[in-house]
Amino acid sequence: MRPSGRNLSEMRSISIETNVTKHAEGSCLIKMGDTHVLCTATIEDRAPSFLKGSGLGWVTAEYGMLPRATNTRNRREAAAGKQSGRTQEIQRLIGRSLRAGIDRVALGERQIVVDCDVIQADGGTRCASITGGWVALRLAVNKLLKTGVCTSDPLIDHVAALSCGIYAGQPVCDLDYAEDSEAGTDGNFIMTGSGKLIEVQMSAEGATFSRDQMNELLDLAEAGVRELVAAQKAATE
Amino acid sequence: MRPSGRNLSEMRSISIETNVTKHAEGSCLIKMGDTHVLCTATIEDRAPSFLKGSGLGWVTAEYGMLPRATNTRNRREAAAGKQSGRTQEIQRLIGRSLRAGIDRVALGERQIVVDCDVIQADGGTRCASITGGWVALRLAVNKLLKTGVCTSDPLIDHVAALSCGIYAGQPVCDLDYAEDSEAGTDGNFIMTGSGKLIEVQMSAEGATFSRDQMNELLDLAEAGVRELVAAQKAATE
Amino acid sequence: MRPSGRNLSEMRSISIETNVTKHAEGSCLIKMGDTHVLCTATIEDRAPSFLKGSGLGWVTAEYGMLPRATNTRNRREAAAGKQSGRTQEIQRLIGRSLRAGIDRVALGERQIVVDCDVIQADGGTRCASITGGWVALRLAVNKLLKTGVCTSDPLIDHVAALSCGIYAGQPVCDLDYAEDSEAGTDGNFIMTGSGKLIEVQMSAEGATFSRDQMNELLDLAEAGVRELVAAQKAATE
Amino acid sequence: MRPSGRNLSEMRSISIETNVTKHAEGSCLIKMGDTHVLCTATIEDRAPSFLKGSGLGWVTAEYGMLPRATNTRNRREAAAGKQSGRTQEIQRLIGRSLRAGIDRVALGERQIVVDCDVIQADGGTRCASITGGWVALRLAVNKLLKTGVCTSDPLIDHVAALSCGIYAGQPVCDLDYAEDSEAGTDGNFIMTGSGKLIEVQMSAEGATFSRDQMNELLDLAEAGVRELVAAQKAATE
Amino acid sequence: MRPSGRNLSEMRSISIETNVTKHAEGSCLIKMGDTHVLCTATIEDRAPSFLKGSGLGWVTAEYGMLPRATNTRNRREAAAGKQSGRTQEIQRLIGRSLRAGIDRVALGERQIVVDCDVIQADGGTRCASITGGWVALRLAVNKLLKTGVCTSDPLIDHVAALSCGIYAGQPVCDLDYAEDSEAGTDGNFIMTGSGKLIEVQMSAEGATFSRDQMNELLDLAEAGVRELVAAQKAATE
Amino acid sequence: MRPSGRNLSEMRSISIETNVTKHAEGSCLIKMGDTHVLCTATIEDRAPSFLKGSGLGWVTAEYGMLPRATNTRNRREAAAGKQSGRTQEIQRLIGRSLRAGIDRVALGERQIVVDCDVIQADGGTRCASITGGWVALRLAVNKLLKTGVCTSDPLIDHVAALSCGIYAGQPVCDLDYAEDSEAGTDGNFIMTGSGKLIEVQMSAEGATFSRDQMNELLDLAEAGVRELVAAQKAATE
């Protein structure tokens, strides 16, 4: 029934290749099927000015998409002179989600910038960015621990994300673009390694959904995120 | 326990004054306690270009906040030269939510622009904008029906929104600013008059939440939205 | 002869409601007939950088118009990415006019920002902004006096403004939009409570005027401003 | 008494050199003492879109100042990414003033763009731009008449401008920068060749003025504009 | 003597992997040592408006660099709100160079957009972009030939580019970042497969160079470009 | 054969008028035939922030073109809201070229800004800007020497520039616009007074060129630059 032939609860193949660029303190290329996102983490010695003197650290994120990551070329935001509302919404979500896994006292007064750049898009780029962004963050934080800059681990839990939706009347897991563009209702579920929720965004463009449907999607998401966390562990341990 | 002395499930006082500006096709000033939003609906004869020839209508929204709507003055976005990511995120949400209550075929190939301008802010401005925006939309659509431009009602259901959150460990309804700035977890719940969900956004800045907490907030929201829909009816019927 | 039926020297009804927002140090909603402007005054502890160390204060103003304050919707300047030339011209005028009523030594090295936002427009918005802006300024300065931050009153005189023009060949007072859009010649007259001139801007789009006409308009303006100053006094004393 | 040693009613030396660039349809370099403005007029076959099908023409103006036209270098507006409020205010004034001298029916549905670029500034640049801009416009319109594109003269009168002010307590004519920066009150007076007023802008930064002072400045301006019109005639006839 | 231990005339290892994204009509990932650039070619049915009705095609290019492609993070241009002068200069060069290899009549009235995005930078990114951009262009044009849209080959020759410079007093080939940042004189040499020059840019920041040095660098570049063209052939034939 | 009737190696008439504005520390109006560029040099007491504490000075340049410097009016960059890629490329070139003639230690930790504004364009504006910019720089530096701010001369050599190209199959010197717009291959050659090369930019839009042609153009440029340097000397000594 699904365009890809997957079962309702079947994820796309997950691949996380680490240390893919020589400059970044942490990096990975995450592939969720045909969605490929390059994630890098940059450690900056200074926290944003609103934290000056607080002793607290910060994690922020930026998101971009190469012009031909998509089926038809999308205009380069740098040429357009601004980031779209969609881009800003996504990068705010990534940053907020990753901060939920951070002990900002243990991080100390510094900032980690996670850049998520979509090389190829096939749906679910924001979720892949969160899952991959956490891996880049993990690797960068490892450097802080190894060099003794941080003495206790500021990363208190895994953070991973998955999109699920109602496609052709059925709840399905890990939407690809063909499903996403047809789904009346879909949601992004960001969770921790211990199964707690960080953020839930469910939306029905031109439609509505029930609490039962919401719960079905949450069930799918919980199972899927467990797989994602396992992949994060395999890549970083 | 709540700063305002309200009970856990107690809403702020709701006031919806209609036809507050002489120019707009529909308008209201909605007050949720000290949060005041002026909502206007403008009918435009042309739909956006991506709908040309489709016979379908469109509803979109824009959101703004007067510089001194807040406790400390916030910089005027027109002077800053761009809308913030937050503003764009909010106005995309308002438009998406209102479209869920529209029969775009019945509306016909035209656009209604809903402007939501926050005159005074005390938390929950995006939810008040949706609830009040629907009233402005209702009044504008009434004109289309009265003049025979539309022959069947394009507004198929009420749309209203409420924010609830975990404050001081307790689920509370209709957060004001004092609560919102302290709440680890909060959510925006956008629903129809018939009790279906349109959008759920739950988020925990620097924290996590459980499915049980999520369900408690949903219960509060369902009850609160019923009150909001009753107020919409009282204002427009 | 006038579209509104007013006599040549008859003002629109004036209403000034004070303390209309809970956050601003001073605020009012001024109504000149169907022109409604919300004015707020914000006290900032720091003067602009060019005054650093001078001991002198500053008053500045910003002006905006809600998208549907007008008969047809005008594009939101924040969305357009810049303030129009007209907006900048108006807010520079408001700031310059209000500064004429200020003793900058008595104010001390701080800044007061007056925001004038047009809720509904029917001609004469810049003049209403000045008249209402002065009321907001008066109320904010009262707080500086009450708390002892200022020991002598920095507000040395009233500042009020009125537009008059040649409509259908006759000099008329307090132009509304129907008149303003037809008037070949019109002027904005900004004056003090003691009847001195602060700024005169007379302009004839595609036409010319004589010194006699100029003097007739000045006579009308002097009488009108006396009424405005009386309304300011009634609202603030 | 005046820094330049001029009498109270004495203008600076006026020089208008025509046809100074080989490309423009009309051009001049106007010098009012040390204020030098290069004015060009460009004829465009199309009127702005709001005039489409009206048969009416349009005259518009743009104003700029070279970075080192002033005593200290001012930032290039192209590098800053926008025109300042001052620049927009000035170029709107120039266009409005020149349109007062135009018969838009006789001009026909086309546009003339007058560019005024300040090469060296010593006060009064906006007035010099208007006076010189009219000369460039006259020369460009002459081409339209010579080639038969226009059959009757669209230029119905001269337009010239002068700034006068109260300097050291005395009304003085044609302010230079040393005077302008000290004058509490000054005005720009834009008039026709036949002595009618087009625009009057009087302003007192941090001060006020009386109607008597206003009339004294008007008297000075009327005399001065007669000299400017004579210079325009000498340059173009 | 060279930081990398290479001989004076030794290139870095060249790798060109083709068809690396599923969406673009042509694509490759070119690696010149540690400089990695993703190049995609997009076929657009319409030529730019200045070519409307001419029957001629166009090739243009855009260039970007991921924020952490460099040793320290560089600010995302989309967030900065504009492309830097450097970026614009580079993308204009890439487009101009590739057009030298195109028969615009054979291409027909359409446009090919070549996007070059630097994934990892170690000097010579603009040259790698040209060499890799040509491969993406070749693959896209192959599709136009295969589908019969073009009946004769619009690609008339290879285009490849190499940077050479004077490092530590010696002419060296294919500068990496360590060399580029120290070289007083360097040049970018863009050539065809048949050995003709398309563009030469030699520059000495804070230094000068002689014609003899220029000729030595040209000799190095000619040899190097032959290797690059061979790699292009190996990748596309 | 040349549109102007010049011989292949014949330059246009060169005129350099110095001290043309009263405000700038150095200035000239350079005319290469009908190309007229106003160059000013501004001394700033502070170097750019990246040089703070280094003891080194900086020279930078900005370039602009008046809207009607060209045959058809080009849009004012300040109104467009940004400098074009072409403008940025040119001003970067001017700055880089002039820095090659500067001893930055002798200049000391200050900045000189050279503004080059094209009053009238007929080809070769960037080269004229460099040649004239050097004259403005020379005059400004003379002031630093005269006042003892600099004790040894920071200007170590002349810098001048010329464009040459292949026109109608022949190498020609000092291209004017008629030639430049037709030439398949052209180059900008920036050289010192002692005949060393600073920058060479050769380009063939839609064509290629050989090393022999390159050498012929270099020969022409060397001879031409000698004439330019002689004119610089005549103007400044």
CSV table of C-alpha atoms in Angstrom, one decimal, chain B residues 17-210:
chain,number,residue,atom,x,y,z
B,17,GLU,CA,-16.1,42.7,20.5
B,18,THR,CA,-17.0,42.6,16.9
B,19,ASN,CA,-17.0,45.2,14.0
B,20,VAL,CA,-14.4,47.3,15.7
B,21,THR,CA,-13.0,48.9,12.6
B,22,LYS,CA,-15.0,50.5,9.9
B,23,HIS,CA,-12.9,49.4,6.9
B,24,ALA,CA,-12.4,45.6,7.3
B,25,GLU,CA,-14.9,43.1,5.9
B,26,GLY,CA,-14.8,41.4,9.3
B,27,SER,CA,-13.1,42.4,12.6
B,28,CYS,CA,-13.1,41.8,16.3
B,29,LEU,CA,-11.1,42.7,19.4
B,30,ILE,CA,-10.6,39.6,21.4
B,31,LYS,CA,-9.5,39.8,25.0
B,32,MET,CA,-8.3,36.8,26.9
B,33,GLY,CA,-7.7,38.5,30.2
B,34,ASP,CA,-4.9,41.0,29.6
B,35,THR,CA,-4.1,39.6,26.2
B,36,HIS,CA,-5.8,41.8,23.6
B,37,VAL,CA,-5.6,41.1,19.8
B,38,LEU,CA,-7.2,43.1,17.0
B,39,CYS,CA,-8.3,40.7,14.2
B,40,THR,CA,-9.4,41.9,10.8
B,41,ALA,CA,-10.4,39.9,7.7
B,42,THR,CA,-9.9,41.3,4.2
B,43,ILE,CA,-11.5,39.8,1.2
B,44,GLU,CA,-9.4,39.9,-1.9
B,45,ASP,CA,-10.9,39.1,-5.3
B,46,ARG,CA,-7.9,37.1,-6.4
B,47,ALA,CA,-6.5,33.9,-5.0
B,48,PRO,CA,-2.7,33.5,-4.8
B,49,SER,CA,-1.1,32.7,-8.2
B,50,PHE,CA,-0.5,29.1,-7.4
B,51,LEU,CA,-4.3,28.6,-7.4
B,52,LYS,CA,-4.9,30.4,-10.7
B,53,GLY,CA,-7.6,28.5,-12.5
B,54,SER,CA,-8.2,25.9,-9.8
B,55,GLY,CA,-11.5,27.3,-8.6
B,56,LEU,CA,-10.2,27.0,-5.0
B,57,GLY,CA,-10.0,29.7,-2.4
B,58,TRP,CA,-7.3,30.5,0.2
B,59,VAL,CA,-7.1,31.8,3.7
B,60,THR,CA,-3.8,33.2,4.9
B,61,ALA,CA,-2.8,35.2,8.0
B,62,GLU,CA,-0.4,37.7,9.2
B,63,TYR,CA,0.6,38.4,12.8
B,64,GLY,CA,2.2,41.4,14.4
B,65,MET,CA,2.8,42.8,17.8
B,66,LEU,CA,2.9,46.5,18.7
B,67,PRO,CA,6.2,47.6,20.1
B,68,ARG,CA,4.9,48.3,23.5
B,69,ALA,CA,2.4,45.4,23.7
B,70,THR,CA,5.0,43.8,26.0
B,71,ASN,CA,6.4,44.6,29.4
B,72,THR,CA,9.6,45.9,27.9
B,73,ARG,CA,9.5,47.5,24.4
B,74,ASN,CA,10.3,45.1,21.6
B,75,ARG,CA,11.8,46.4,18.4
B,76,ARG,CA,9.4,47.2,15.6
B,77,GLU,CA,9.8,44.5,12.9
B,78,ALA,CA,9.3,47.0,10.1
B,79,ALA,CA,12.3,49.0,11.5
B,80,ALA,CA,14.3,45.8,11.9
B,81,GLY,CA,13.7,45.1,8.2
B,82,LYS,CA,12.3,41.6,8.7
B,83,GLN,CA,9.8,39.5,10.5
B,84,SER,CA,11.4,37.3,13.2
B,85,GLY,CA,11.3,33.6,13.0
B,86,ARG,CA,8.8,33.6,15.8
B,87,THR,CA,6.4,35.9,13.9
B,88,GLN,CA,6.6,33.8,10.8
B,89,GLU,CA,6.1,30.6,12.7
B,90,ILE,CA,3.0,32.0,14.4
B,91,GLN,CA,1.4,33.4,11.3
B,92,ARG,CA,1.9,30.2,9.4
B,93,LEU,CA,0.2,28.4,12.3
B,94,ILE,CA,-2.8,30.8,12.3
B,95,GLY,CA,-3.3,30.5,8.5
B,96,ARG,CA,-3.0,26.7,8.5
B,97,SER,CA,-5.4,26.4,11.4
B,98,LEU,CA,-8.1,28.6,9.9
B,99,ARG,CA,-7.8,26.8,6.6
B,100,ALA,CA,-8.9,23.6,8.4
B,101,GLY,CA,-12.3,25.2,8.9
B,102,ILE,CA,-12.8,26.2,5.3
B,103,ASP,CA,-14.4,24.5,2.3
B,104,ARG,CA,-12.1,26.0,-0.3
B,105,VAL,CA,-14.4,25.0,-3.2
B,106,ALA,CA,-17.3,26.9,-1.6
B,107,LEU,CA,-15.1,29.9,-1.0
B,108,GLY,CA,-14.3,30.0,-4.7
B,109,GLU,CA,-11.1,31.4,-6.2
B,110,ARG,CA,-10.5,34.3,-3.9
B,111,GLN,CA,-8.4,35.0,-0.8
B,112,ILE,CA,-9.2,36.1,2.7
B,113,VAL,CA,-6.3,37.7,4.6
B,114,VAL,CA,-6.7,37.6,8.4
B,115,ASP,CA,-4.5,40.1,10.2
B,116,CYS,CA,-3.9,39.6,13.9
B,117,ASP,CA,-2.2,42.5,15.7
B,118,VAL,CA,-1.4,42.2,19.4
B,119,ILE,CA,-2.3,45.4,21.2
B,120,GLN,CA,-1.4,44.1,24.6
B,121,ALA,CA,0.3,40.8,25.4
B,122,ASP,CA,0.0,38.6,28.5
B,123,GLY,CA,0.7,35.1,27.1
B,124,GLY,CA,-1.3,33.1,24.6
B,125,THR,CA,-1.3,35.6,21.8
B,126,ARG,CA,-1.1,33.0,19.1
B,127,CYS,CA,-4.1,31.1,20.5
B,128,ALA,CA,-6.1,34.3,20.9
B,129,SER,CA,-5.2,35.2,17.4
B,130,ILE,CA,-6.7,32.0,16.0
B,131,THR,CA,-9.9,32.2,18.1
B,132,GLY,CA,-10.4,35.9,17.2
B,133,GLY,CA,-9.2,35.4,13.7
B,134,TRP,CA,-12.0,32.9,13.2
B,135,VAL,CA,-14.5,35.5,14.3
B,136,ALA,CA,-13.2,38.0,11.8
B,137,LEU,CA,-13.3,35.3,9.1
B,138,ARG,CA,-16.9,34.4,10.1
B,139,LEU,CA,-18.0,38.0,9.7
B,140,ALA,CA,-16.3,38.5,6.4
B,141,VAL,CA,-17.7,35.2,5.0
B,142,ASN,CA,-21.1,36.4,6.2
B,143,LYS,CA,-20.8,39.3,3.8
B,144,LEU,CA,-19.9,37.0,0.9
B,145,LEU,CA,-23.1,35.0,1.7
B,146,LYS,CA,-25.3,38.1,2.1
B,147,THR,CA,-24.1,39.5,-1.2
B,148,GLY,CA,-24.5,36.2,-2.9
B,149,VAL,CA,-20.9,35.9,-3.9
B,150,CYS,CA,-20.8,32.6,-2.1
B,151,THR,CA,-24.0,30.5,-2.3
B,152,SER,CA,-23.0,27.8,0.2
B,153,ASP,CA,-21.2,28.6,3.5
B,154,PRO,CA,-17.4,28.1,3.1
B,155,LEU,CA,-17.0,28.0,6.9
B,156,ILE,CA,-17.6,24.4,7.8
B,157,ASP,CA,-16.7,24.5,11.5
B,158,HIS,CA,-15.4,26.7,14.3
B,159,VAL,CA,-11.7,26.9,14.9
B,160,ALA,CA,-10.4,27.9,18.3
B,161,ALA,CA,-7.1,27.5,20.2
B,162,LEU,CA,-5.9,27.3,23.8
B,163,SER,CA,-2.5,27.0,25.4
B,164,CYS,CA,-2.2,24.7,28.5
B,165,GLY,CA,0.9,23.6,30.3
B,166,ILE,CA,2.6,22.1,33.3
B,167,TYR,CA,3.1,24.9,35.8
B,168,ALA,CA,4.6,24.2,39.2
B,169,GLY,CA,4.1,20.5,38.5
B,170,GLN,CA,0.4,20.9,37.8
B,171,PRO,CA,-1.5,20.8,34.5
B,172,VAL,CA,-3.1,24.3,34.1
B,173,CYS,CA,-5.4,25.8,31.5
B,174,ASP,CA,-5.0,29.0,29.5
B,175,LEU,CA,-1.5,30.1,30.5
B,176,ASP,CA,-0.8,33.7,31.1
B,177,TYR,CA,2.6,35.3,30.7
B,178,ALA,CA,3.7,34.7,34.3
B,179,GLU,CA,2.9,31.0,33.9
B,180,ASP,CA,4.2,30.6,30.4
B,181,SER,CA,7.6,32.0,31.2
B,182,GLU,CA,8.0,29.5,34.0
B,183,ALA,CA,6.3,26.4,32.5
B,184,GLY,CA,8.7,23.7,31.5
B,185,THR,CA,6.2,22.1,29.2
B,186,ASP,CA,3.4,23.8,27.3
B,187,GLY,CA,1.2,23.1,24.4
B,188,ASN,CA,-1.0,24.9,21.9
B,189,PHE,CA,-4.1,23.0,21.0
B,190,ILE,CA,-6.1,24.0,18.0
B,191,MET,CA,-9.5,22.3,17.6
B,192,THR,CA,-12.8,22.5,15.8
B,193,GLY,CA,-16.2,23.2,17.2
B,194,SER,CA,-17.0,19.5,16.9
B,195,GLY,CA,-14.0,18.6,19.1
B,196,LYS,CA,-11.6,17.3,16.4
B,197,LEU,CA,-7.9,18.2,16.6
B,198,ILE,CA,-6.4,20.4,13.9
B,199,GLU,CA,-3.0,21.0,15.3
B,200,VAL,CA,-1.1,20.0,18.5
B,201,GLN,CA,2.2,21.6,19.4
B,202,MET,CA,3.7,20.5,22.7
B,203,SER,CA,7.1,21.5,23.7
B,204,ALA,CA,9.4,21.3,26.7
B,205,GLU,CA,12.2,23.9,26.7
B,206,GLY,CA,15.0,22.2,28.5
B,207,ALA,CA,12.8,19.4,29.9
B,208,THR,CA,10.7,16.5,28.8
B,209,PHE,CA,7.1,15.2,29.4
B,210,SER,CA,5.2,12.0,29.4
